[in-house]
mmCIF file of C-alpha atoms in Angstrom:
data_model
loop_
_atom_site.group_PDB
_atom_site.id
_atom_site.type_symbol
_atom_site.label_atom_id
_atom_site.label_comp_id
_atom_site.label_asym_id
_atom_site.label_seq_id
_atom_site.Cartn_x
_atom_site.Cartn_y
_atom_site.Cartn_z
ATOM 1 C CA UNK A 1 0.000 0.000 0.000
ATOM 2 C CA UNK A 2 1.200 3.535 -0.646
ATOM 3 C CA UNK A 3 2.131 5.819 2.240
ATOM 4 C CA UNK A 4 -0.711 8.272 2.816
ATOM 5 C CA UNK A 5 0.694 9.418 6.142
ATOM 6 C CA UNK A 6 3.340 8.047 8.477
ATOM 7 C CA UNK A 7 6.133 8.778 10.880
ATOM 8 C CA UNK A 8 9.196 7.211 12.462
ATOM 9 C CA UNK A 9 10.022 7.720 16.150
ATOM 10 C CA UNK A 10 13.375 6.918 17.731
ATOM 11 C CA UNK A 11 13.251 6.494 21.514
ATOM 12 C CA UNK A 12 16.625 6.682 23.238
ATOM 13 C CA UNK A 13 16.525 6.931 27.018
ATOM 14 C CA UNK A 14 14.259 9.839 27.899
ATOM 15 C CA UNK A 15 14.463 11.295 24.405
ATOM 16 C CA UNK A 16 11.888 10.818 21.666
ATOM 17 C CA UNK A 17 12.759 12.010 18.194
ATOM 18 C CA UNK A 18 10.149 11.927 15.437
ATOM 19 C CA UNK A 19 10.262 12.532 11.693
ATOM 20 C CA UNK A 20 7.454 12.393 9.190
ATOM 21 C CA UNK A 21 7.441 10.089 6.195
ATOM 22 C CA UNK A 22 6.709 11.596 2.816
ATOM 23 C CA UNK A 23 3.809 10.354 0.692
ATOM 24 C CA UNK A 24 5.176 7.717 -1.672
ATOM 25 C CA UNK A 25 3.640 5.098 -3.920
ATOM 26 C CA UNK A 26 6.569 2.680 -3.498
ATOM 27 C CA UNK A 27 10.264 2.486 -2.665
ATOM 28 C CA UNK A 28 12.438 3.168 0.353
ATOM 29 C CA UNK A 29 12.828 6.245 2.538
ATOM 30 C CA UNK A 30 15.912 7.011 4.593
ATOM 31 C CA UNK A 31 15.718 9.169 7.712
ATOM 32 C CA UNK A 32 18.578 10.504 9.805
ATOM 33 C CA UNK A 33 18.326 11.430 13.499
ATOM 34 C CA UNK A 34 20.778 13.656 15.321
ATOM 35 C CA UNK A 35 21.200 12.418 18.900
ATOM 36 C CA UNK A 36 23.315 13.614 21.838
ATOM 37 C CA UNK A 37 26.763 12.019 22.049
ATOM 38 C CA UNK A 38 26.950 8.732 23.937
ATOM 39 C CA UNK A 39 30.045 6.691 24.803
ATOM 40 C CA UNK A 40 28.659 3.174 25.345
ATOM 41 C CA UNK A 41 26.173 0.946 23.477
ATOM 42 C CA UNK A 42 22.665 2.166 24.234
ATOM 43 C CA UNK A 43 19.335 0.387 23.858
ATOM 44 C CA UNK A 44 16.537 2.149 22.079
ATOM 45 C CA UNK A 45 13.395 1.568 20.103
ATOM 46 C CA UNK A 46 12.191 2.553 16.653
ATOM 47 C CA UNK A 47 8.445 2.871 16.053
ATOM 48 C CA UNK A 48 7.248 3.007 12.460
ATOM 49 C CA UNK A 49 3.689 4.180 11.770
ATOM 50 C CA UNK A 50 2.354 3.940 8.225
ATOM 51 C CA UNK A 51 -1.262 4.837 7.548
ATOM 52 C CA UNK A 52 -3.221 3.022 10.296
ATOM 53 C CA UNK A 53 -0.596 0.429 11.221
ATOM 54 C CA UNK A 54 2.451 0.630 13.509
ATOM 55 C CA UNK A 55 5.322 -1.641 14.485
ATOM 56 C CA UNK A 56 8.109 -1.390 17.041
ATOM 57 C CA UNK A 57 11.724 -2.514 16.571
ATOM 58 C CA UNK A 58 14.294 -2.773 19.385
ATOM 59 C CA UNK A 59 17.701 -1.337 18.433
ATOM 60 C CA UNK A 60 21.131 -1.099 20.015
ATOM 61 C CA UNK A 61 23.053 2.025 19.035
ATOM 62 C CA UNK A 62 26.838 1.678 19.176
ATOM 63 C CA UNK A 63 28.959 4.854 19.144
ATOM 64 C CA UNK A 64 31.310 5.094 16.187
ATOM 65 C CA UNK A 65 35.053 5.602 16.450
ATOM 66 C CA UNK A 66 36.102 9.245 16.453
ATOM 67 C CA UNK A 67 37.985 9.047 13.181
ATOM 68 C CA UNK A 68 40.511 11.418 11.655
ATOM 69 C CA UNK A 69 40.831 11.321 7.873
ATOM 70 C CA UNK A 70 44.450 12.244 7.152
ATOM 71 C CA UNK A 71 44.252 13.572 3.602
ATOM 72 C CA UNK A 72 47.489 13.546 1.586
ATOM 73 C CA UNK A 73 46.751 15.801 -1.425
ATOM 74 C CA UNK A 74 48.841 14.970 -4.468
ATOM 75 C CA UNK A 75 48.513 14.579 -8.228
ATOM 76 C CA UNK A 76 49.953 11.582 -10.044
ATOM 77 C CA UNK A 77 52.806 12.275 -12.474
ATOM 78 C CA UNK A 78 52.513 10.140 -15.588
ATOM 79 C CA UNK A 79 55.217 11.304 -17.987
ATOM 80 C CA UNK A 80 54.030 11.303 -21.595
ATOM 81 C CA UNK A 81 50.716 9.619 -20.848
ATOM 82 C CA UNK A 82 48.358 12.576 -21.198
ATOM 83 C CA UNK A 83 50.630 14.773 -23.317
ATOM 84 C CA UNK A 84 54.185 15.317 -24.541
ATOM 85 C CA UNK A 85 56.842 15.117 -21.860
ATOM 86 C CA UNK A 86 57.584 18.851 -22.014
ATOM 87 C CA UNK A 87 53.925 19.737 -21.450
ATOM 88 C CA UNK A 88 53.648 17.293 -18.545
ATOM 89 C CA UNK A 89 56.747 18.889 -17.023
ATOM 90 C CA UNK A 90 55.121 22.328 -17.173
ATOM 91 C CA UNK A 91 51.846 21.054 -15.691
ATOM 92 C CA UNK A 92 53.722 19.449 -12.819
ATOM 93 C CA UNK A 93 55.621 22.693 -12.217
ATOM 94 C CA UNK A 94 52.388 24.663 -12.363
ATOM 95 C CA UNK A 95 50.895 22.349 -9.731
ATOM 96 C CA UNK A 96 53.661 23.398 -7.351
ATOM 97 C CA UNK A 97 52.976 27.087 -8.150
ATOM 98 C CA UNK A 98 49.315 26.487 -7.350
ATOM 99 C CA UNK A 99 50.029 24.457 -4.210
ATOM 100 C CA UNK A 100 52.218 27.221 -2.785
ATOM 101 C CA UNK A 101 49.530 29.812 -3.503
ATOM 102 C CA UNK A 102 46.866 27.642 -1.848
ATOM 103 C CA UNK A 103 49.072 27.175 1.223
ATOM 104 C CA UNK A 104 49.477 30.959 1.466
ATOM 105 C CA UNK A 105 45.689 31.309 1.368
ATOM 106 C CA UNK A 106 44.962 28.272 3.579
ATOM 107 C CA UNK A 107 47.971 27.667 5.879
ATOM 108 C CA UNK A 108 46.661 24.258 7.009
ATOM 109 C CA UNK A 109 46.789 22.871 3.436
ATOM 110 C CA UNK A 110 49.555 20.429 2.479
ATOM 111 C CA UNK A 111 50.767 19.064 -0.841
ATOM 112 C CA UNK A 112 53.014 16.196 -1.903
ATOM 113 C CA UNK A 113 54.601 15.658 -5.276
ATOM 114 C CA UNK A 114 54.315 12.195 -6.803
ATOM 115 C CA UNK A 115 58.063 11.974 -7.317
ATOM 116 C CA UNK A 116 61.236 13.996 -7.362
ATOM 117 C CA UNK A 117 60.820 14.344 -11.141
ATOM 118 C CA UNK A 118 58.238 17.096 -10.562
ATOM 119 C CA UNK A 119 60.580 19.075 -8.299
ATOM 120 C CA UNK A 120 63.376 18.600 -10.837
ATOM 121 C CA UNK A 121 61.216 20.136 -13.603
ATOM 122 C CA UNK A 122 60.258 23.032 -11.335
ATOM 123 C CA UNK A 123 63.909 23.854 -10.669
ATOM 124 C CA UNK A 124 64.649 23.837 -14.403
ATOM 125 C CA UNK A 125 61.755 26.118 -15.341
ATOM 126 C CA UNK A 126 61.301 28.606 -12.478
ATOM 127 C CA UNK A 127 63.207 31.637 -11.219
ATOM 128 C CA UNK A 128 65.564 31.570 -8.242
ATOM 129 C CA UNK A 129 62.937 33.396 -6.179
ATOM 130 C CA UNK A 130 60.250 30.856 -6.998
ATOM 131 C CA UNK A 131 62.634 28.007 -6.216
ATOM 132 C CA UNK A 132 63.458 29.524 -2.843
ATOM 133 C CA UNK A 133 59.746 29.684 -2.015
ATOM 134 C CA UNK A 134 59.484 25.958 -2.751
ATOM 135 C CA UNK A 135 62.565 25.133 -0.701
ATOM 136 C CA UNK A 136 61.160 27.075 2.264
ATOM 137 C CA UNK A 137 57.847 25.224 2.134
ATOM 138 C CA UNK A 138 59.705 21.923 2.034
ATOM 139 C CA UNK A 139 61.726 22.988 5.060
ATOM 140 C CA UNK A 140 58.520 24.071 6.838
ATOM 141 C CA UNK A 141 56.972 20.622 6.153
ATOM 142 C CA UNK A 142 54.149 22.019 4.047
ATOM 143 C CA UNK A 143 55.231 20.478 0.749
ATOM 144 C CA UNK A 144 56.701 16.971 0.610
ATOM 145 C CA UNK A 145 58.837 15.209 -1.983
ATOM 146 C CA UNK A 146 59.012 11.397 -1.862
ATOM 147 C CA UNK A 147 62.416 9.793 -1.920
ATOM 148 C CA UNK A 148 62.096 8.410 -5.450
ATOM 149 C CA UNK A 149 62.381 9.819 -8.971
ATOM 150 C CA UNK A 150 58.919 8.640 -10.067
ATOM 151 C CA UNK A 151 56.697 5.567 -9.849
ATOM 152 C CA UNK A 152 58.774 2.687 -11.173
ATOM 153 C CA UNK A 153 58.009 -0.536 -12.986
ATOM 154 C CA UNK A 154 60.142 -2.222 -10.355
ATOM 155 C CA UNK A 155 60.374 -5.560 -12.174
ATOM 156 C CA UNK A 156 62.334 -4.086 -15.107
ATOM 157 C CA UNK A 157 65.323 -2.211 -13.568
ATOM 158 C CA UNK A 158 68.435 -3.967 -12.371
ATOM 159 C CA UNK A 159 69.009 -3.947 -8.632
ATOM 160 C CA UNK A 160 71.556 -1.137 -8.936
ATOM 161 C CA UNK A 161 69.019 1.017 -10.779
ATOM 162 C CA UNK A 162 66.451 0.514 -8.015
ATOM 163 C CA UNK A 163 69.052 1.626 -5.490
ATOM 164 C CA UNK A 164 70.267 4.611 -7.524
ATOM 165 C CA UNK A 165 66.683 5.771 -8.160
ATOM 166 C CA UNK A 166 66.668 6.872 -4.513
ATOM 167 C CA UNK A 167 69.791 9.043 -4.678
ATOM 168 C CA UNK A 168 68.650 12.354 -6.248
ATOM 169 C CA UNK A 169 65.557 12.838 -4.078
ATOM 170 C CA UNK A 170 67.509 11.908 -0.946
ATOM 171 C CA UNK A 171 70.158 14.527 -1.770
ATOM 172 C CA UNK A 172 67.433 17.102 -2.507
ATOM 173 C CA UNK A 173 65.609 16.527 0.786
ATOM 174 C CA UNK A 174 68.830 16.542 2.771
ATOM 175 C CA UNK A 175 69.843 19.854 1.213
ATOM 176 C CA UNK A 176 66.488 21.589 1.723
ATOM 177 C CA UNK A 177 65.314 20.160 5.047
ATOM 178 C CA UNK A 178 62.743 17.731 3.692
ATOM 179 C CA UNK A 179 61.842 14.344 5.093
ATOM 180 C CA UNK A 180 63.628 11.392 3.500
ATOM 181 C CA UNK A 181 61.343 8.795 5.037
ATOM 182 C CA UNK A 182 59.065 7.440 2.284
ATOM 183 C CA UNK A 183 58.646 6.489 -1.349
ATOM 184 C CA UNK A 184 55.464 5.991 -3.323
ATOM 185 C CA UNK A 185 54.208 3.897 -6.210
ATOM 186 C CA UNK A 186 51.146 5.474 -7.789
ATOM 187 C CA UNK A 187 49.061 3.919 -10.568
ATOM 188 C CA UNK A 188 51.752 1.424 -11.646
ATOM 189 C CA UNK A 189 50.927 -1.989 -10.113
ATOM 190 C CA UNK A 190 54.524 -3.155 -9.750
ATOM 191 C CA UNK A 191 56.003 -4.489 -6.502
ATOM 192 C CA UNK A 192 58.959 -6.767 -7.149
ATOM 193 C CA UNK A 193 59.912 -8.503 -3.918
ATOM 194 C CA UNK A 194 63.468 -7.147 -3.809
ATOM 195 C CA UNK A 195 62.134 -3.579 -3.608
ATOM 196 C CA UNK A 196 61.150 -4.089 0.034
ATOM 197 C CA UNK A 197 64.746 -5.076 0.819
ATOM 198 C CA UNK A 198 66.137 -2.135 -1.163
ATOM 199 C CA UNK A 199 63.974 0.378 0.693
ATOM 200 C CA UNK A 200 64.747 -1.160 4.067
ATOM 201 C CA UNK A 201 68.498 -1.185 3.408
ATOM 202 C CA UNK A 202 68.314 2.484 2.393
ATOM 203 C CA UNK A 203 66.785 3.340 5.775
ATOM 204 C CA UNK A 204 63.390 4.318 4.395
ATOM 205 C CA UNK A 205 60.433 3.824 6.727
ATOM 206 C CA UNK A 206 57.300 3.930 4.587
ATOM 207 C CA UNK A 207 55.908 3.000 1.177
ATOM 208 C CA UNK A 208 52.682 4.488 -0.185
ATOM 209 C CA UNK A 209 50.769 2.612 -2.843
ATOM 210 C CA UNK A 210 47.819 3.906 -4.827
ATOM 211 C CA UNK A 211 47.278 1.178 -7.376
ATOM 212 C CA UNK A 212 45.559 1.069 -10.756
ATOM 213 C CA UNK A 213 43.358 -1.952 -10.218
ATOM 214 C CA UNK A 214 42.399 -2.228 -13.902
ATOM 215 C CA UNK A 215 45.936 -2.896 -15.117
ATOM 216 C CA UNK A 216 46.978 -4.988 -12.122
ATOM 217 C CA UNK A 217 44.161 -6.308 -9.935
ATOM 218 C CA UNK A 218 46.401 -6.954 -6.909
ATOM 219 C CA UNK A 219 43.926 -5.249 -4.626
ATOM 220 C CA UNK A 220 40.893 -7.050 -6.019
ATOM 221 C CA UNK A 221 42.403 -10.453 -5.225
ATOM 222 C CA UNK A 222 44.098 -9.572 -1.938
ATOM 223 C CA UNK A 223 42.130 -6.692 -0.306
ATOM 224 C CA UNK A 224 45.439 -5.298 0.895
ATOM 225 C CA UNK A 225 43.761 -1.998 1.750
ATOM 226 C CA UNK A 226 41.957 -3.817 4.562
ATOM 227 C CA UNK A 227 45.282 -5.217 5.816
ATOM 228 C CA UNK A 228 46.992 -1.817 5.813
ATOM 229 C CA UNK A 229 49.238 -0.784 7.318
ATOM 230 C CA UNK A 230 51.437 -3.857 7.077
ATOM 231 C CA UNK A 231 55.112 -4.681 7.034
ATOM 232 C CA UNK A 232 56.231 -5.691 3.560
ATOM 233 C CA UNK A 233 59.124 -8.019 4.279
ATOM 234 C CA UNK A 234 61.726 -8.619 1.589
ATOM 235 C CA UNK A 235 63.597 -11.865 0.892
ATOM 236 C CA UNK A 236 66.443 -10.877 3.234
ATOM 237 C CA UNK A 237 64.072 -9.994 6.106
ATOM 238 C CA UNK A 238 64.272 -6.236 5.581
ATOM 239 C CA UNK A 239 60.908 -4.538 6.081
ATOM 240 C CA UNK A 240 59.138 -1.355 5.034
ATOM 241 C CA UNK A 241 55.766 -0.201 6.379
ATOM 242 C CA UNK A 242 53.275 -0.129 3.500
ATOM 243 C CA UNK A 243 49.912 1.587 3.149
ATOM 244 C CA UNK A 244 47.953 0.144 0.232
ATOM 245 C CA UNK A 245 45.178 2.433 -0.944
ATOM 246 C CA UNK A 246 42.326 1.366 -3.231
ATOM 247 C CA UNK A 247 42.979 4.408 -5.386
ATOM 248 C CA UNK A 248 45.163 7.471 -5.822
ATOM 249 C CA UNK A 249 42.657 10.324 -6.084
ATOM 250 C CA UNK A 250 40.700 9.507 -2.952
ATOM 251 C CA UNK A 251 39.904 13.006 -1.725
ATOM 252 C CA UNK A 252 38.147 13.734 -4.997
ATOM 253 C CA UNK A 253 36.407 10.368 -4.950
ATOM 254 C CA UNK A 254 35.077 10.953 -1.433
ATOM 255 C CA UNK A 255 33.887 14.492 -2.111
ATOM 256 C CA UNK A 256 32.307 14.367 -5.542
ATOM 257 C CA UNK A 257 35.247 15.476 -7.639
ATOM 258 C CA UNK A 258 36.499 18.244 -5.299
ATOM 259 C CA UNK A 259 33.678 20.633 -6.093
ATOM 260 C CA UNK A 260 33.060 21.288 -2.402
ATOM 261 C CA UNK A 261 30.323 18.651 -2.235
ATOM 262 C CA UNK A 262 29.995 17.942 1.498
ATOM 263 C CA UNK A 263 26.859 15.882 0.862
ATOM 264 C CA UNK A 264 28.928 13.429 -1.190
ATOM 265 C CA UNK A 265 31.347 13.051 1.718
ATOM 266 C CA UNK A 266 28.449 12.536 4.120
ATOM 267 C CA UNK A 267 27.199 9.617 2.005
ATOM 268 C CA UNK A 268 30.473 8.016 0.911
ATOM 269 C CA UNK A 269 32.779 8.316 3.942
ATOM 270 C CA UNK A 270 30.895 5.708 6.065
ATOM 271 C CA UNK A 271 31.340 3.212 3.211
ATOM 272 C CA UNK A 272 35.037 4.103 2.922
ATOM 273 C CA UNK A 273 35.557 3.551 6.660
ATOM 274 C CA UNK A 274 33.954 0.100 6.617
ATOM 275 C CA UNK A 275 37.268 -1.374 5.436
ATOM 276 C CA UNK A 276 38.902 -0.197 8.670
ATOM 277 C CA UNK A 277 36.042 -0.829 11.092
ATOM 278 C CA UNK A 278 37.311 -4.115 12.487
ATOM 279 C CA UNK A 279 39.007 -5.006 15.790
ATOM 280 C CA UNK A 280 42.382 -5.565 14.103
ATOM 281 C CA UNK A 281 42.604 -1.944 12.979
ATOM 282 C CA UNK A 282 44.169 -0.235 15.997
ATOM 283 C CA UNK A 283 44.263 3.413 14.936
ATOM 284 C CA UNK A 284 41.648 6.154 14.959
ATOM 285 C CA UNK A 285 43.077 7.618 11.735
ATOM 286 C CA UNK A 286 43.126 6.500 8.103
ATOM 287 C CA UNK A 287 44.965 7.893 5.094
ATOM 288 C CA UNK A 288 43.058 9.466 2.209
ATOM 289 C CA UNK A 289 45.678 9.102 -0.512
ATOM 290 C CA UNK A 290 45.795 11.689 -3.283
ATOM 291 C CA UNK A 291 43.255 14.212 -4.461
ATOM 292 C CA UNK A 292 42.906 14.059 -8.242
ATOM 293 C CA UNK A 293 44.026 12.280 -11.406
ATOM 294 C CA UNK A 294 47.276 12.548 -13.321
ATOM 295 C CA UNK A 295 48.804 15.696 -14.771
ATOM 296 C CA UNK A 296 46.070 18.193 -13.937
ATOM 297 C CA UNK A 297 45.986 21.658 -12.411
ATOM 298 C CA UNK A 298 44.973 21.718 -8.754
ATOM 299 C CA UNK A 299 41.303 22.168 -7.966
ATOM 300 C CA UNK A 300 41.389 25.118 -5.527
ATOM 301 C CA UNK A 301 38.321 23.876 -3.589
ATOM 302 C CA UNK A 302 40.395 21.110 -2.011
ATOM 303 C CA UNK A 303 42.375 23.615 0.065
ATOM 304 C CA UNK A 304 39.287 24.825 1.950
ATOM 305 C CA UNK A 305 37.519 21.465 2.116
ATOM 306 C CA UNK A 306 38.813 20.482 5.562
ATOM 307 C CA UNK A 307 37.752 23.780 7.126
ATOM 308 C CA UNK A 308 34.276 23.576 5.589
ATOM 309 C CA UNK A 309 33.799 19.925 6.552
ATOM 310 C CA UNK A 310 35.033 20.383 10.134
ATOM 311 C CA UNK A 311 32.628 23.280 10.665
ATOM 312 C CA UNK A 312 29.724 20.909 10.039
ATOM 313 C CA UNK A 313 30.994 17.606 11.464
ATOM 314 C CA UNK A 314 32.988 16.922 14.612
ATOM 315 C CA UNK A 315 33.866 13.430 13.328
ATOM 316 C CA UNK A 316 35.211 12.101 11.106
ATOM 317 C CA UNK A 317 37.637 15.004 11.290
ATOM 318 C CA UNK A 318 39.428 15.950 8.072
ATOM 319 C CA UNK A 319 43.095 16.915 8.363
ATOM 320 C CA UNK A 320 45.714 17.658 5.691
ATOM 321 C CA UNK A 321 48.958 15.767 6.123
ATOM 322 C CA UNK A 322 52.133 14.519 4.576
ATOM 323 C CA UNK A 323 52.357 10.776 4.043
ATOM 324 C CA UNK A 324 55.194 10.169 6.505
ATOM 325 C CA UNK A 325 53.438 12.179 9.212
ATOM 326 C CA UNK A 326 50.229 10.186 8.743
ATOM 327 C CA UNK A 327 52.018 6.825 8.710
ATOM 328 C CA UNK A 328 53.996 7.696 11.816
ATOM 329 C CA UNK A 329 50.815 8.519 13.732
ATOM 330 C CA UNK A 330 49.033 5.340 12.648
ATOM 331 C CA UNK A 331 52.062 3.110 13.258
ATOM 332 C CA UNK A 332 52.465 4.453 16.791
ATOM 333 C CA UNK A 333 48.886 3.465 17.617
ATOM 334 C CA UNK A 334 49.340 -0.010 16.106
ATOM 335 C CA UNK A 335 52.500 -0.711 18.066
ATOM 336 C CA UNK A 336 53.488 -4.373 17.692
ATOM 337 C CA UNK A 337 50.153 -5.336 16.092
ATOM 338 C CA UNK A 338 51.212 -4.559 12.502
ATOM 339 C CA UNK A 339 50.854 -7.666 10.290
ATOM 340 C CA UNK A 340 53.597 -8.914 7.966
ATOM 341 C CA UNK A 341 53.167 -9.657 4.234
ATOM 342 C CA UNK A 342 55.867 -11.352 2.133
ATOM 343 C CA UNK A 343 56.209 -11.829 -1.609
ATOM 344 C CA UNK A 344 55.787 -10.098 -4.987
ATOM 345 C CA UNK A 345 52.927 -7.946 -6.150
#
């Protein structure tokens, strides 16, 4: 029967909250109740009245974890994929121009390049003054450069090439006060087993992965995002702490393409957090890896998104971060409970 009139009442302790149902011929209706904060599971009752009939349902409301979404804004560098190499180099340099401007306007914003290649192009194409602005933001831990040239097809290079790929970015970060604590592999689904040993031997702490699951369905068969963070242990026993993300433009995916769509975040974030809502996940923070697709100018709305979201919602809290900072926080909360994964990907 169609709904001519109806209402739903949530009883929780001494509180009764009621909302009216709309008149519908068929289908589902979803209602949302705002209740005072509670810290322990609480029994309640839902009463549904439709037309002249009513039914009661006992419910137990369990408080959710007070999450922090540690967003790591970055744009994937894919040299030659979307355009000629020279044009990609200019876009990547322009992204750094835009990131610095956004940080001036929104001091809490952070940005990470997808490889040292982007910083190398910036130094070749920008004035000394512009370069000094970048170096200062790296020193101030507002812009981050991973300790690798670019995302590698790690199965192709010789071992010496894998090792030497770490040199230029390490020298750059040492010179300008950056953090030499992580590398990333974005898009390219390539994790030769020796790479874990190489990174460990180089003294690197963390590896960020945002995989392309179409070209290499590692995630689809392994659900490594639900096991993250985990120690990736190489054949010699050397280990690096790995965060495996189900994508590499997650901030945009959570918030409707970075157009300031808080409603999209409201609907999608609970689904995103389901992967981490299990007893084995020991932290109250998760990493939101990347903000938009490859070789594109920065959407300026992303720099104000955290402020706008946090004005409306206490939790999950949205916070801009560098990858190493986020991994360090999560790893500290995990302690000795981090699982170990061995083998190739």
